[in-house]
XYZ file of C-alpha atoms in Angstrom:
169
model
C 0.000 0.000 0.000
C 2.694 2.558 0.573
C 4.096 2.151 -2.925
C 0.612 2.337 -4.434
C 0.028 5.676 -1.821
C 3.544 7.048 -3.187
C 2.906 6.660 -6.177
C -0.675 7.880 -6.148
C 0.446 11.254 -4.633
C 4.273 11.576 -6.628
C 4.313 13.940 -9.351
C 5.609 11.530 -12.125
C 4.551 7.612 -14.216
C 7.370 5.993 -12.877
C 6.302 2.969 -11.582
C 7.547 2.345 -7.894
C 8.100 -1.864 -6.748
C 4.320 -2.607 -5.603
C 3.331 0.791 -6.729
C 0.525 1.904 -9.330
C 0.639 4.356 -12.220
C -1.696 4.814 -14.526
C -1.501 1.758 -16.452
C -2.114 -0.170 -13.471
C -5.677 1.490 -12.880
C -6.778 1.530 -16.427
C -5.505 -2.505 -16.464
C -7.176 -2.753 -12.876
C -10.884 -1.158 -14.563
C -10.323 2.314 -12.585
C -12.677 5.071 -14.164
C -9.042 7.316 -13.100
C -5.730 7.108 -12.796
C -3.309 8.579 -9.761
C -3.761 12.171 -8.623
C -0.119 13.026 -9.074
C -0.514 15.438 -6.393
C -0.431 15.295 -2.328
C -4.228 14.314 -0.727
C -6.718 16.816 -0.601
C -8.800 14.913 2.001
C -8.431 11.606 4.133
C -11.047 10.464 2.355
C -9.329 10.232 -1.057
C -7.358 7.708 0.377
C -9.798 5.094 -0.815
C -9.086 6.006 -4.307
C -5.641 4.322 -4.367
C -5.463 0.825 -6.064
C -5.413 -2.048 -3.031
C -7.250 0.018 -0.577
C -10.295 -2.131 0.911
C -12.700 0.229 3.040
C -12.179 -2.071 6.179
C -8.215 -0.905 5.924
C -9.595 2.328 5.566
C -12.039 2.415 8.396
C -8.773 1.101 10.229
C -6.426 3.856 9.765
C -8.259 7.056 8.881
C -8.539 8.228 12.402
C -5.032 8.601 12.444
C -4.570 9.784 9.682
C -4.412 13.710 8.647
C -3.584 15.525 5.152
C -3.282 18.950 6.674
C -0.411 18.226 9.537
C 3.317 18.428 9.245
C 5.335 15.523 8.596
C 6.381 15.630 12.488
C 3.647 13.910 15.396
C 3.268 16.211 18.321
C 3.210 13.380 21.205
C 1.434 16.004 23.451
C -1.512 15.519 20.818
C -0.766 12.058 19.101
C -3.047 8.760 20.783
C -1.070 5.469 21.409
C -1.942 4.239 17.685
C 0.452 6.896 16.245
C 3.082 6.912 19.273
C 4.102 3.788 18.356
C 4.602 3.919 15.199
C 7.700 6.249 15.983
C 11.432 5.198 16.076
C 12.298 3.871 19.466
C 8.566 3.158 20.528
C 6.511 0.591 20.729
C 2.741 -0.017 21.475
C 3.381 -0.243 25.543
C 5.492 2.549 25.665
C 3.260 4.554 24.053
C 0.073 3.519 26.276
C 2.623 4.158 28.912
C 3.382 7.546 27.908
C -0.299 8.115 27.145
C -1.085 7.603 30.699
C 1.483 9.980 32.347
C 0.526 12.611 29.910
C -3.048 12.463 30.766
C -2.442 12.250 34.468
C -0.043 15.588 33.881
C -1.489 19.081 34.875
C -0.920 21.221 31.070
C 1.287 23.747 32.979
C 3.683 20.952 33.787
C 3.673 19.422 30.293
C 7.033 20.777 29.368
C 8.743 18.697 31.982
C 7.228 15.414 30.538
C 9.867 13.471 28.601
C 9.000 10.633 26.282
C 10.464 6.963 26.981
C 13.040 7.791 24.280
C 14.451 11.287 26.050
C 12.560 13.695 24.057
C 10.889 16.973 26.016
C 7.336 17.415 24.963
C 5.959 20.438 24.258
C 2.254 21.630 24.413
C 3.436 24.037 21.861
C 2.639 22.607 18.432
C 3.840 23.916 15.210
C 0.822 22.584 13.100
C -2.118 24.704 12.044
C -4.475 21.884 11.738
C -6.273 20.258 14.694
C -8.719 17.717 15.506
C -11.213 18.013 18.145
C -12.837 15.210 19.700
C -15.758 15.411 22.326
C -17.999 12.693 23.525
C -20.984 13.194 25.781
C -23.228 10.296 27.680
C -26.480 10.368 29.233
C -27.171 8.922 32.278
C -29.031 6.059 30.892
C -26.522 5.070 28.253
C -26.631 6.583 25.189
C -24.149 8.802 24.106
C -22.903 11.115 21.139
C -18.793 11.753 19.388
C -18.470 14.926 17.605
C -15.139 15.158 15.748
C -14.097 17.969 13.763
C -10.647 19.415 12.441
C -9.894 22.657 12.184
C -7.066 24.660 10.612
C -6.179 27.666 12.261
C -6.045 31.058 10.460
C -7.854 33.853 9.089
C -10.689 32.777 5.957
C -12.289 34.910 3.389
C -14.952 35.612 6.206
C -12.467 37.185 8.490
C -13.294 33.977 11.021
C -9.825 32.818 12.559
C -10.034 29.045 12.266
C -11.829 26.894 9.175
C -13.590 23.378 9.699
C -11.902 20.774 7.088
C -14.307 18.323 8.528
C -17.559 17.751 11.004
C -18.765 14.068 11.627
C -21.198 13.119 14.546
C -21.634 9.515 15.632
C -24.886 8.628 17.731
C -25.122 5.233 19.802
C -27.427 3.941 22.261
């Protein structure tokens, strides 16, 4: 899948090992080829050749197309922790845990198991919001949103990429 994502988002036809140009999609019965171009949206992420929507449904909420190429672990939940170098999935749960027990004006003295200081400070300008209420008799509602910060054409100083609402009872 990498190759194929690569590929889907690189600029040029040249075929990657396990990738997909063009000719691939056309041979595969695609309506389109690659975009040639980075992701608008998460979403278009189930446009690449090989991707099944269960994979999909798997690692979209991790997944953003407005971040940096660096994970804030102030921010980041286990899933992407330990994916860094150095980490691993109980590290990560591990570090999870002290961060969430940690007051937010202490947060610059929390370290992560590999040494590095964590900052609340992040250098993005894209954030995702997640709120979930519950009723006392069981049912309960997620809103998750992501914003980018900054000024739009409407003078507002933030802009919602995306709004999604999940109801259970």
């Amino acid at each position: 899948m990498a190759a194929a994502i690569a590929d889907w988002r690189d600029p040029d036809d040249l075929m990657r090992l396990y990738g997909a140009e063009i000719d691939e999609y056309v041979a595969a019965g695609y309506p389109y080829g690659p975009a040639n171009m980075p992701f608008g949206t998460v979403e278009e992420l189930q446009q690449v050749i090989g991707m099944t929507f269960p994979l999909f449904q798997q690692v979209e909420p991790l997944l953003t197309v407005e971040g940096g190429r660096e994970v804030n672990p102030a921010f980041a939940p286990v899933e992407v922790l330990s994916l860094l170098p150095d980490m691993d999935r109980e590290l990560a749960q591990m570090f999870v845990e002290e961060r969430e027990l940690t007051h937010p004006a202490d947060m610059n003295a929390l370290m992560m198991p590999t040494g590095q200081m964590v900052s609340l400070r992040s250098r993005g300008r894209a954030y995702r919001i997640r709120s979930r209420a519950e009723l006392d008799n069981g049912a309960w509602t997620v809103i998750e949103s992501t914003i980018a910060l900054g000024n739009t054409s409407r003078g507002r100083p933030f802009r919602v990429l995306r709004w999604r609402e999940q109801v259970e009872e």
